[in-house]
Amino acid sequence: MAKLLYITAHPLDELASNSMAAGKAFLESYKENHSSDEIKHIDLFKEDIPMIDKDVLTGWGKLRNGDTLTNEEQQKVDRLSAILDEFLSADKYVFVSPMWNLSFPPVLKAYIDAISIAGKTFKYTAEGPQGLLTDKKVLHIQSRGGFYSEGPAAEMESGDRYLKTIMSFLGVPSYETVIIEGHNAEPERTEEIKAASLAEAREMSKNF
């Protein structure tokens, strides 16, 4: 039995969001094809994801020195530890996000910061940083209103490219995508584009 974290970074549901609709199609099919797996949905817009701020940095420093943390420092540090522990407990990750301003919603960056911790998901070596998540796999489902897969626009898209880069940095050997794009650029093809993405997501679930 494997554990899947289904991580959504979208404030809307599948009725209003193409990425969430594809995510739901993936999840329903995944349950059919992997009925014994454990699935946990993490809605980043509903979770407490502390920013790495002064309290966190000071708290981490105090922990290293054996000093007493303030209540606020302790709460934030404990919450970040819980997020990391939950992430490490899983075998597979599905990230669902829209493209916002060429990237993704800031709550997803806060989550990535929470799980990118030296000694836990990567380590420093004499040869440089080394990822520790060598037995995990990732799927990113992303919607884009325009076309960003090819040509000059491909260099502008930084959300999926960043997620792929950071997952590689953390040692994840398998990174796949379902990209929904062009529905705003070509509104007459919206339903066609959406239907194709749902089919792709269902197919992807079978061997994920």
mmCIF file with all atom_site columns, C-alpha atoms in Angstrom:
data_model
loop_
_atom_site.group_PDB
_atom_site.id
_atom_site.type_symbol
_atom_site.label_atom_id
_atom_site.label_alt_id
_atom_site.label_comp_id
_atom_site.label_asym_id
_atom_site.label_entity_id
_atom_site.label_seq_id
_atom_site.pdbx_PDB_ins_code
_atom_site.Cartn_x
_atom_site.Cartn_y
_atom_site.Cartn_z
_atom_site.occupancy
_atom_site.B_iso_or_equiv
_atom_site.pdbx_formal_charge
_atom_site.auth_seq_id
_atom_site.auth_comp_id
_atom_site.auth_asym_id
_atom_site.auth_atom_id
_atom_site.pdbx_PDB_model_num
ATOM 1   C CA . MET A 1 1   ? 0.000   0.000  0.000   1.00 0.00 ? 1   MET A CA 1
ATOM 2   C CA . ALA A 1 2   ? 1.291   3.465  -0.919  1.00 0.00 ? 2   ALA A CA 1
ATOM 3   C CA . LYS A 1 3   ? 0.355   6.906  0.398   1.00 0.00 ? 3   LYS A CA 1
ATOM 4   C CA . LEU A 1 4   ? -0.583  9.728  -1.958  1.00 0.00 ? 4   LEU A CA 1
ATOM 5   C CA . LEU A 1 5   ? -0.704  13.394 -0.985  1.00 0.00 ? 5   LEU A CA 1
ATOM 6   C CA . TYR A 1 6   ? -3.128  15.301 -3.212  1.00 0.00 ? 6   TYR A CA 1
ATOM 7   C CA . ILE A 1 7   ? -2.004  18.906 -2.772  1.00 0.00 ? 7   ILE A CA 1
ATOM 8   C CA . THR A 1 8   ? -4.233  21.629 -4.219  1.00 0.00 ? 8   THR A CA 1
ATOM 9   C CA . ALA A 1 9   ? -3.186  25.272 -4.524  1.00 0.00 ? 9   ALA A CA 1
ATOM 10  C CA . HIS A 1 10  ? -6.350  26.780 -5.937  1.00 0.00 ? 10  HIS A CA 1
ATOM 11  C CA . PRO A 1 11  ? -9.059  28.799 -4.132  1.00 0.00 ? 11  PRO A CA 1
ATOM 12  C CA . LEU A 1 12  ? -11.796 27.562 -6.512  1.00 0.00 ? 12  LEU A CA 1
ATOM 13  C CA . ASP A 1 13  ? -13.337 24.115 -7.029  1.00 0.00 ? 13  ASP A CA 1
ATOM 14  C CA . GLU A 1 14  ? -13.607 21.836 -10.042 1.00 0.00 ? 14  GLU A CA 1
ATOM 15  C CA . LEU A 1 15  ? -16.724 23.633 -11.310 1.00 0.00 ? 15  LEU A CA 1
ATOM 16  C CA . ALA A 1 16  ? -14.776 26.872 -11.838 1.00 0.00 ? 16  ALA A CA 1
ATOM 17  C CA . SER A 1 17  ? -11.203 25.666 -12.345 1.00 0.00 ? 17  SER A CA 1
ATOM 18  C CA . ASN A 1 18  ? -9.830  23.547 -15.188 1.00 0.00 ? 18  ASN A CA 1
ATOM 19  C CA . SER A 1 19  ? -6.871  22.374 -13.136 1.00 0.00 ? 19  SER A CA 1
ATOM 20  C CA . MET A 1 20  ? -9.126  21.320 -10.260 1.00 0.00 ? 20  MET A CA 1
ATOM 21  C CA . ALA A 1 21  ? -11.449 19.535 -12.707 1.00 0.00 ? 21  ALA A CA 1
ATOM 22  C CA . ALA A 1 22  ? -8.500  17.586 -14.111 1.00 0.00 ? 22  ALA A CA 1
ATOM 23  C CA . GLY A 1 23  ? -7.315  16.919 -10.580 1.00 0.00 ? 23  GLY A CA 1
ATOM 24  C CA . LYS A 1 24  ? -10.700 15.516 -9.613  1.00 0.00 ? 24  LYS A CA 1
ATOM 25  C CA . ALA A 1 25  ? -10.725 13.294 -12.716 1.00 0.00 ? 25  ALA A CA 1
ATOM 26  C CA . PHE A 1 26  ? -7.268  12.017 -11.805 1.00 0.00 ? 26  PHE A CA 1
ATOM 27  C CA . LEU A 1 27  ? -8.242  11.350 -8.204  1.00 0.00 ? 27  LEU A CA 1
ATOM 28  C CA . GLU A 1 28  ? -11.445 9.481  -9.026  1.00 0.00 ? 28  GLU A CA 1
ATOM 29  C CA . SER A 1 29  ? -9.631  7.274  -11.524 1.00 0.00 ? 29  SER A CA 1
ATOM 30  C CA . TYR A 1 30  ? -6.693  6.794  -9.148  1.00 0.00 ? 30  TYR A CA 1
ATOM 31  C CA . LYS A 1 31  ? -9.017  5.470  -6.462  1.00 0.00 ? 31  LYS A CA 1
ATOM 32  C CA . GLU A 1 32  ? -10.414 2.941  -8.929  1.00 0.00 ? 32  GLU A CA 1
ATOM 33  C CA . ASN A 1 33  ? -6.977  1.762  -10.020 1.00 0.00 ? 33  ASN A CA 1
ATOM 34  C CA . HIS A 1 34  ? -5.229  1.884  -6.621  1.00 0.00 ? 34  HIS A CA 1
ATOM 35  C CA . SER A 1 35  ? -8.000  1.004  -4.215  1.00 0.00 ? 35  SER A CA 1
ATOM 36  C CA . SER A 1 36  ? -5.655  -0.050 -1.399  1.00 0.00 ? 36  SER A CA 1
ATOM 37  C CA . ASP A 1 37  ? -3.651  3.184  -1.352  1.00 0.00 ? 37  ASP A CA 1
ATOM 38  C CA . GLU A 1 38  ? -4.089  5.862  1.296   1.00 0.00 ? 38  GLU A CA 1
ATOM 39  C CA . ILE A 1 39  ? -4.985  9.306  -0.061  1.00 0.00 ? 39  ILE A CA 1
ATOM 40  C CA . LYS A 1 40  ? -4.740  12.586 1.858   1.00 0.00 ? 40  LYS A CA 1
ATOM 41  C CA . HIS A 1 41  ? -6.038  15.847 0.390   1.00 0.00 ? 41  HIS A CA 1
ATOM 42  C CA . ILE A 1 42  ? -4.156  18.960 1.479   1.00 0.00 ? 42  ILE A CA 1
ATOM 43  C CA . ASP A 1 43  ? -5.951  22.168 0.491   1.00 0.00 ? 43  ASP A CA 1
ATOM 44  C CA . LEU A 1 44  ? -3.243  24.796 0.842   1.00 0.00 ? 44  LEU A CA 1
ATOM 45  C CA . PHE A 1 45  ? -5.798  27.600 0.875   1.00 0.00 ? 45  PHE A CA 1
ATOM 46  C CA . LYS A 1 46  ? -7.347  26.081 4.012   1.00 0.00 ? 46  LYS A CA 1
ATOM 47  C CA . GLU A 1 47  ? -4.198  24.930 5.788   1.00 0.00 ? 47  GLU A CA 1
ATOM 48  C CA . ASP A 1 48  ? -2.006  26.891 8.184   1.00 0.00 ? 48  ASP A CA 1
ATOM 49  C CA . ILE A 1 49  ? 1.273   27.171 6.269   1.00 0.00 ? 49  ILE A CA 1
ATOM 50  C CA . PRO A 1 50  ? 3.617   29.442 8.253   1.00 0.00 ? 50  PRO A CA 1
ATOM 51  C CA . MET A 1 51  ? 5.918   31.714 6.296   1.00 0.00 ? 51  MET A CA 1
ATOM 52  C CA . ILE A 1 52  ? 9.594   31.378 7.129   1.00 0.00 ? 52  ILE A CA 1
ATOM 53  C CA . ASP A 1 53  ? 9.744   34.663 9.009   1.00 0.00 ? 53  ASP A CA 1
ATOM 54  C CA . LYS A 1 54  ? 11.703  36.111 11.923  1.00 0.00 ? 54  LYS A CA 1
ATOM 55  C CA . ASP A 1 55  ? 9.930   33.880 14.456  1.00 0.00 ? 55  ASP A CA 1
ATOM 56  C CA . VAL A 1 56  ? 10.775  30.738 12.505  1.00 0.00 ? 56  VAL A CA 1
ATOM 57  C CA . LEU A 1 57  ? 14.410  31.632 11.836  1.00 0.00 ? 57  LEU A CA 1
ATOM 58  C CA . THR A 1 58  ? 14.919  32.713 15.443  1.00 0.00 ? 58  THR A CA 1
ATOM 59  C CA . GLY A 1 59  ? 13.158  29.604 16.700  1.00 0.00 ? 59  GLY A CA 1
ATOM 60  C CA . TRP A 1 60  ? 15.302  27.293 14.611  1.00 0.00 ? 60  TRP A CA 1
ATOM 61  C CA . GLY A 1 61  ? 18.411  29.061 15.920  1.00 0.00 ? 61  GLY A CA 1
ATOM 62  C CA . LYS A 1 62  ? 17.241  28.630 19.520  1.00 0.00 ? 62  LYS A CA 1
ATOM 63  C CA . LEU A 1 63  ? 16.576  24.933 18.945  1.00 0.00 ? 63  LEU A CA 1
ATOM 64  C CA . ARG A 1 64  ? 20.137  24.452 17.705  1.00 0.00 ? 64  ARG A CA 1
ATOM 65  C CA . ASN A 1 65  ? 21.480  26.248 20.769  1.00 0.00 ? 65  ASN A CA 1
ATOM 66  C CA . GLY A 1 66  ? 19.148  24.599 23.267  1.00 0.00 ? 66  GLY A CA 1
ATOM 67  C CA . ASP A 1 67  ? 17.455  27.894 24.152  1.00 0.00 ? 67  ASP A CA 1
ATOM 68  C CA . THR A 1 68  ? 13.796  28.392 25.096  1.00 0.00 ? 68  THR A CA 1
ATOM 69  C CA . LEU A 1 69  ? 11.445  29.487 22.335  1.00 0.00 ? 69  LEU A CA 1
ATOM 70  C CA . THR A 1 70  ? 8.622   31.986 22.734  1.00 0.00 ? 70  THR A CA 1
ATOM 71  C CA . ASN A 1 71  ? 5.100   30.601 22.388  1.00 0.00 ? 71  ASN A CA 1
ATOM 72  C CA . GLU A 1 72  ? 4.731   32.058 18.889  1.00 0.00 ? 72  GLU A CA 1
ATOM 73  C CA . GLU A 1 73  ? 8.116   30.713 17.787  1.00 0.00 ? 73  GLU A CA 1
ATOM 74  C CA . GLN A 1 74  ? 7.266   27.278 19.158  1.00 0.00 ? 74  GLN A CA 1
ATOM 75  C CA . GLN A 1 75  ? 3.860   27.178 17.471  1.00 0.00 ? 75  GLN A CA 1
ATOM 76  C CA . LYS A 1 76  ? 5.273   28.072 14.065  1.00 0.00 ? 76  LYS A CA 1
ATOM 77  C CA . VAL A 1 77  ? 8.246   25.718 14.342  1.00 0.00 ? 77  VAL A CA 1
ATOM 78  C CA . ASP A 1 78  ? 6.010   22.855 15.490  1.00 0.00 ? 78  ASP A CA 1
ATOM 79  C CA . ARG A 1 79  ? 3.577   23.477 12.636  1.00 0.00 ? 79  ARG A CA 1
ATOM 80  C CA . LEU A 1 80  ? 6.373   23.453 10.055  1.00 0.00 ? 80  LEU A CA 1
ATOM 81  C CA . SER A 1 81  ? 7.697   20.201 11.535  1.00 0.00 ? 81  SER A CA 1
ATOM 82  C CA . ALA A 1 82  ? 4.233   18.637 11.258  1.00 0.00 ? 82  ALA A CA 1
ATOM 83  C CA . ILE A 1 83  ? 3.962   19.691 7.593   1.00 0.00 ? 83  ILE A CA 1
ATOM 84  C CA . LEU A 1 84  ? 7.371   18.183 6.848   1.00 0.00 ? 84  LEU A CA 1
ATOM 85  C CA . ASP A 1 85  ? 6.608   14.931 8.689   1.00 0.00 ? 85  ASP A CA 1
ATOM 86  C CA . GLU A 1 86  ? 3.364   14.508 6.758   1.00 0.00 ? 86  GLU A CA 1
ATOM 87  C CA . PHE A 1 87  ? 5.158   15.157 3.467   1.00 0.00 ? 87  PHE A CA 1
ATOM 88  C CA . LEU A 1 88  ? 7.891   12.635 4.259   1.00 0.00 ? 88  LEU A CA 1
ATOM 89  C CA . SER A 1 89  ? 5.313   9.991  5.188   1.00 0.00 ? 89  SER A CA 1
ATOM 90  C CA . ALA A 1 90  ? 3.971   9.868  1.606   1.00 0.00 ? 90  ALA A CA 1
ATOM 91  C CA . ASP A 1 91  ? 5.234   8.007  -1.451  1.00 0.00 ? 91  ASP A CA 1
ATOM 92  C CA . LYS A 1 92  ? 3.567   10.052 -4.189  1.00 0.00 ? 92  LYS A CA 1
ATOM 93  C CA . TYR A 1 93  ? 2.579   13.687 -4.609  1.00 0.00 ? 93  TYR A CA 1
ATOM 94  C CA . VAL A 1 94  ? 0.061   15.341 -6.903  1.00 0.00 ? 94  VAL A CA 1
ATOM 95  C CA . PHE A 1 95  ? 0.238   19.130 -7.051  1.00 0.00 ? 95  PHE A CA 1
ATOM 96  C CA . VAL A 1 96  ? -2.708  20.977 -8.604  1.00 0.00 ? 96  VAL A CA 1
ATOM 97  C CA . SER A 1 97  ? -2.290  24.656 -9.398  1.00 0.00 ? 97  SER A CA 1
ATOM 98  C CA . PRO A 1 98  ? -3.215  27.408 -11.840 1.00 0.00 ? 98  PRO A CA 1
ATOM 99  C CA . MET A 1 99  ? -0.624  29.600 -13.504 1.00 0.00 ? 99  MET A CA 1
ATOM 100 C CA . TRP A 1 100 ? -0.810  32.979 -11.792 1.00 0.00 ? 100 TRP A CA 1
ATOM 101 C CA . ASN A 1 101 ? 1.380   35.771 -13.143 1.00 0.00 ? 101 ASN A CA 1
ATOM 102 C CA . LEU A 1 102 ? 3.587   33.209 -14.916 1.00 0.00 ? 102 LEU A CA 1
ATOM 103 C CA . SER A 1 103 ? 4.044   31.173 -11.714 1.00 0.00 ? 103 SER A CA 1
ATOM 104 C CA . PHE A 1 104 ? 1.718   29.657 -9.112  1.00 0.00 ? 104 PHE A CA 1
ATOM 105 C CA . PRO A 1 105 ? -0.150  30.947 -6.019  1.00 0.00 ? 105 PRO A CA 1
ATOM 106 C CA . PRO A 1 106 ? 2.220   32.060 -3.220  1.00 0.00 ? 106 PRO A CA 1
ATOM 107 C CA . VAL A 1 107 ? 0.759   29.541 -0.787  1.00 0.00 ? 107 VAL A CA 1
ATOM 108 C CA . LEU A 1 108 ? 2.405   26.785 -2.835  1.00 0.00 ? 108 LEU A CA 1
ATOM 109 C CA . LYS A 1 109 ? 5.817   28.472 -2.486  1.00 0.00 ? 109 LYS A CA 1
ATOM 110 C CA . ALA A 1 110 ? 5.249   28.657 1.279   1.00 0.00 ? 110 ALA A CA 1
ATOM 111 C CA . TYR A 1 111 ? 4.515   24.916 1.297   1.00 0.00 ? 111 TYR A CA 1
ATOM 112 C CA . ILE A 1 112 ? 7.627   24.139 -0.749  1.00 0.00 ? 112 ILE A CA 1
ATOM 113 C CA . ASP A 1 113 ? 9.694   26.196 1.699   1.00 0.00 ? 113 ASP A CA 1
ATOM 114 C CA . ALA A 1 114 ? 8.205   24.169 4.544   1.00 0.00 ? 114 ALA A CA 1
ATOM 115 C CA . ILE A 1 115 ? 9.310   20.842 3.064   1.00 0.00 ? 115 ILE A CA 1
ATOM 116 C CA . SER A 1 116 ? 12.683  21.888 1.642   1.00 0.00 ? 116 SER A CA 1
ATOM 117 C CA . ILE A 1 117 ? 14.728  21.307 4.784   1.00 0.00 ? 117 ILE A CA 1
ATOM 118 C CA . ALA A 1 118 ? 18.408  20.363 4.922   1.00 0.00 ? 118 ALA A CA 1
ATOM 119 C CA . GLY A 1 119 ? 18.943  17.019 6.611   1.00 0.00 ? 119 GLY A CA 1
ATOM 120 C CA . LYS A 1 120 ? 15.362  15.928 5.860   1.00 0.00 ? 120 LYS A CA 1
ATOM 121 C CA . THR A 1 121 ? 14.620  16.248 2.142   1.00 0.00 ? 121 THR A CA 1
ATOM 122 C CA . PHE A 1 122 ? 18.155  17.087 1.004   1.00 0.00 ? 122 PHE A CA 1
ATOM 123 C CA . LYS A 1 123 ? 21.639  17.237 2.495   1.00 0.00 ? 123 LYS A CA 1
ATOM 124 C CA . TYR A 1 124 ? 24.871  19.078 1.901   1.00 0.00 ? 124 TYR A CA 1
ATOM 125 C CA . THR A 1 125 ? 27.870  17.006 0.838   1.00 0.00 ? 125 THR A CA 1
ATOM 126 C CA . ALA A 1 126 ? 31.432  17.706 -0.270  1.00 0.00 ? 126 ALA A CA 1
ATOM 127 C CA . GLU A 1 127 ? 30.167  17.367 -3.847  1.00 0.00 ? 127 GLU A CA 1
ATOM 128 C CA . GLY A 1 128 ? 27.272  19.767 -3.286  1.00 0.00 ? 128 GLY A CA 1
ATOM 129 C CA . PRO A 1 129 ? 23.603  19.387 -2.280  1.00 0.00 ? 129 PRO A CA 1
ATOM 130 C CA . GLN A 1 130 ? 22.100  15.909 -2.601  1.00 0.00 ? 130 GLN A CA 1
ATOM 131 C CA . GLY A 1 131 ? 18.376  15.154 -2.688  1.00 0.00 ? 131 GLY A CA 1
ATOM 132 C CA . LEU A 1 132 ? 17.010  12.536 -0.299  1.00 0.00 ? 132 LEU A CA 1
ATOM 133 C CA . LEU A 1 133 ? 13.581  11.853 -1.848  1.00 0.00 ? 133 LEU A CA 1
ATOM 134 C CA . THR A 1 134 ? 14.932  9.237  -4.220  1.00 0.00 ? 134 THR A CA 1
ATOM 135 C CA . ASP A 1 135 ? 11.956  6.874  -3.859  1.00 0.00 ? 135 ASP A CA 1
ATOM 136 C CA . LYS A 1 136 ? 9.157   9.397  -4.490  1.00 0.00 ? 136 LYS A CA 1
ATOM 137 C CA . LYS A 1 137 ? 7.204   10.496 -7.555  1.00 0.00 ? 137 LYS A CA 1
ATOM 138 C CA . VAL A 1 138 ? 5.436   13.735 -8.485  1.00 0.00 ? 138 VAL A CA 1
ATOM 139 C CA . LEU A 1 139 ? 2.640   14.775 -10.826 1.00 0.00 ? 139 LEU A CA 1
ATOM 140 C CA . HIS A 1 140 ? 1.866   18.434 -11.485 1.00 0.00 ? 140 HIS A CA 1
ATOM 141 C CA . ILE A 1 141 ? -1.538  19.354 -12.913 1.00 0.00 ? 141 ILE A CA 1
ATOM 142 C CA . GLN A 1 142 ? -1.442  22.967 -14.091 1.00 0.00 ? 142 GLN A CA 1
ATOM 143 C CA . SER A 1 143 ? -3.865  25.142 -16.044 1.00 0.00 ? 143 SER A CA 1
ATOM 144 C CA . ARG A 1 144 ? -2.727  28.057 -18.220 1.00 0.00 ? 144 ARG A CA 1
ATOM 145 C CA . GLY A 1 145 ? -5.099  30.347 -20.081 1.00 0.00 ? 145 GLY A CA 1
ATOM 146 C CA . GLY A 1 146 ? -2.577  30.951 -22.874 1.00 0.00 ? 146 GLY A CA 1
ATOM 147 C CA . PHE A 1 147 ? -0.045  28.782 -24.668 1.00 0.00 ? 147 PHE A CA 1
ATOM 148 C CA . TYR A 1 148 ? 3.287   28.411 -22.874 1.00 0.00 ? 148 TYR A CA 1
ATOM 149 C CA . SER A 1 149 ? 4.612   25.006 -23.892 1.00 0.00 ? 149 SER A CA 1
ATOM 150 C CA . GLU A 1 150 ? 6.547   26.104 -26.966 1.00 0.00 ? 150 GLU A CA 1
ATOM 151 C CA . GLY A 1 151 ? 8.303   29.129 -28.428 1.00 0.00 ? 151 GLY A CA 1
ATOM 152 C CA . PRO A 1 152 ? 9.372   32.286 -26.573 1.00 0.00 ? 152 PRO A CA 1
ATOM 153 C CA . ALA A 1 153 ? 6.444   32.002 -24.144 1.00 0.00 ? 153 ALA A CA 1
ATOM 154 C CA . ALA A 1 154 ? 7.880   28.745 -22.772 1.00 0.00 ? 154 ALA A CA 1
ATOM 155 C CA . GLU A 1 155 ? 10.705  30.727 -21.186 1.00 0.00 ? 155 GLU A CA 1
ATOM 156 C CA . MET A 1 156 ? 8.171   32.917 -19.403 1.00 0.00 ? 156 MET A CA 1
ATOM 157 C CA . GLU A 1 157 ? 6.386   30.108 -17.570 1.00 0.00 ? 157 GLU A CA 1
ATOM 158 C CA . SER A 1 158 ? 8.107   29.696 -14.195 1.00 0.00 ? 158 SER A CA 1
ATOM 159 C CA . GLY A 1 159 ? 5.624   27.757 -12.041 1.00 0.00 ? 159 GLY A CA 1
ATOM 160 C CA . ASP A 1 160 ? 5.922   24.272 -13.477 1.00 0.00 ? 160 ASP A CA 1
ATOM 161 C CA . ARG A 1 161 ? 9.584   24.798 -14.292 1.00 0.00 ? 161 ARG A CA 1
ATOM 162 C CA . TYR A 1 162 ? 10.315  25.807 -10.697 1.00 0.00 ? 162 TYR A CA 1
ATOM 163 C CA . LEU A 1 163 ? 8.373   22.885 -9.225  1.00 0.00 ? 163 LEU A CA 1
ATOM 164 C CA . LYS A 1 164 ? 10.233  20.470 -11.498 1.00 0.00 ? 164 LYS A CA 1
ATOM 165 C CA . THR A 1 165 ? 13.573  22.029 -10.558 1.00 0.00 ? 165 THR A CA 1
ATOM 166 C CA . ILE A 1 166 ? 12.954  21.933 -6.800  1.00 0.00 ? 166 ILE A CA 1
ATOM 167 C CA . MET A 1 167 ? 11.685  18.348 -6.921  1.00 0.00 ? 167 MET A CA 1
ATOM 168 C CA . SER A 1 168 ? 14.819  17.344 -8.836  1.00 0.00 ? 168 SER A CA 1
ATOM 169 C CA . PHE A 1 169 ? 16.892  19.203 -6.229  1.00 0.00 ? 169 PHE A CA 1
ATOM 170 C CA . LEU A 1 170 ? 15.148  17.133 -3.543  1.00 0.00 ? 170 LEU A CA 1
ATOM 171 C CA . GLY A 1 171 ? 16.050  13.950 -5.403  1.00 0.00 ? 171 GLY A CA 1
ATOM 172 C CA . VAL A 1 172 ? 12.642  12.998 -6.832  1.00 0.00 ? 172 VAL A CA 1
ATOM 173 C CA . PRO A 1 173 ? 13.384  10.779 -9.861  1.00 0.00 ? 173 PRO A CA 1
ATOM 174 C CA . SER A 1 174 ? 9.948   10.869 -11.501 1.00 0.00 ? 174 SER A CA 1
ATOM 175 C CA . TYR A 1 175 ? 8.171   14.111 -12.442 1.00 0.00 ? 175 TYR A CA 1
ATOM 176 C CA . GLU A 1 176 ? 5.146   14.092 -14.754 1.00 0.00 ? 176 GLU A CA 1
ATOM 177 C CA . THR A 1 177 ? 2.665   16.732 -15.840 1.00 0.00 ? 177 THR A CA 1
ATOM 178 C CA . VAL A 1 178 ? -0.855  17.268 -17.092 1.00 0.00 ? 178 VAL A CA 1
ATOM 179 C CA . ILE A 1 179 ? -0.926  20.727 -18.644 1.00 0.00 ? 179 ILE A CA 1
ATOM 180 C CA . ILE A 1 180 ? -4.201  22.410 -19.607 1.00 0.00 ? 180 ILE A CA 1
ATOM 181 C CA . GLU A 1 181 ? -3.537  25.455 -21.759 1.00 0.00 ? 181 GLU A CA 1
ATOM 182 C CA . GLY A 1 182 ? -4.990  27.757 -24.379 1.00 0.00 ? 182 GLY A CA 1
ATOM 183 C CA . HIS A 1 183 ? -8.603  27.865 -23.200 1.00 0.00 ? 183 HIS A CA 1
ATOM 184 C CA . ASN A 1 184 ? -8.510  31.650 -22.793 1.00 0.00 ? 184 ASN A CA 1
ATOM 185 C CA . ALA A 1 185 ? -6.500  32.246 -25.943 1.00 0.00 ? 185 ALA A CA 1
ATOM 186 C CA . GLU A 1 186 ? -8.927  30.121 -27.979 1.00 0.00 ? 186 GLU A CA 1
ATOM 187 C CA . PRO A 1 187 ? -12.245 30.220 -26.081 1.00 0.00 ? 187 PRO A CA 1
ATOM 188 C CA . GLU A 1 188 ? -14.050 28.403 -28.877 1.00 0.00 ? 188 GLU A CA 1
ATOM 189 C CA . ARG A 1 189 ? -11.930 25.346 -27.996 1.00 0.00 ? 189 ARG A CA 1
ATOM 190 C CA . THR A 1 190 ? -12.462 25.535 -24.234 1.00 0.00 ? 190 THR A CA 1
ATOM 191 C CA . GLU A 1 191 ? -14.575 22.392 -23.942 1.00 0.00 ? 191 GLU A CA 1
ATOM 192 C CA . GLU A 1 192 ? -12.316 20.457 -26.294 1.00 0.00 ? 192 GLU A CA 1
ATOM 193 C CA . ILE A 1 193 ? -9.210  21.432 -24.318 1.00 0.00 ? 193 ILE A CA 1
ATOM 194 C CA . LYS A 1 194 ? -10.879 20.600 -21.006 1.00 0.00 ? 194 LYS A CA 1
ATOM 195 C CA . ALA A 1 195 ? -12.132 17.207 -22.218 1.00 0.00 ? 195 ALA A CA 1
ATOM 196 C CA . ALA A 1 196 ? -8.665  16.277 -23.461 1.00 0.00 ? 196 ALA A CA 1
ATOM 197 C CA . SER A 1 197 ? -7.103  17.189 -20.118 1.00 0.00 ? 197 SER A CA 1
ATOM 198 C CA . LEU A 1 198 ? -9.632  15.116 -18.169 1.00 0.00 ? 198 LEU A CA 1
ATOM 199 C CA . ALA A 1 199 ? -8.901  12.114 -20.375 1.00 0.00 ? 199 ALA A CA 1
ATOM 200 C CA . GLU A 1 200 ? -5.155  12.615 -19.955 1.00 0.00 ? 200 GLU A CA 1
ATOM 201 C CA . ALA A 1 201 ? -5.503  12.884 -16.178 1.00 0.00 ? 201 ALA A CA 1
ATOM 202 C CA . ARG A 1 202 ? -7.533  9.672  -15.987 1.00 0.00 ? 202 ARG A CA 1
ATOM 203 C CA . GLU A 1 203 ? -5.007  7.848  -18.131 1.00 0.00 ? 203 GLU A CA 1
ATOM 204 C CA . MET A 1 204 ? -2.123  9.183  -16.063 1.00 0.00 ? 204 MET A CA 1
ATOM 205 C CA . SER A 1 205 ? -3.702  7.828  -12.875 1.00 0.00 ? 205 SER A CA 1
ATOM 206 C CA . LYS A 1 206 ? -3.527  4.220  -14.008 1.00 0.00 ? 206 LYS A CA 1
ATOM 207 C CA . ASN A 1 207 ? 0.215   3.808  -13.633 1.00 0.00 ? 207 ASN A CA 1
ATOM 208 C CA . PHE A 1 208 ? 1.034   6.610  -11.233 1.00 0.00 ? 208 PHE A CA 1
#
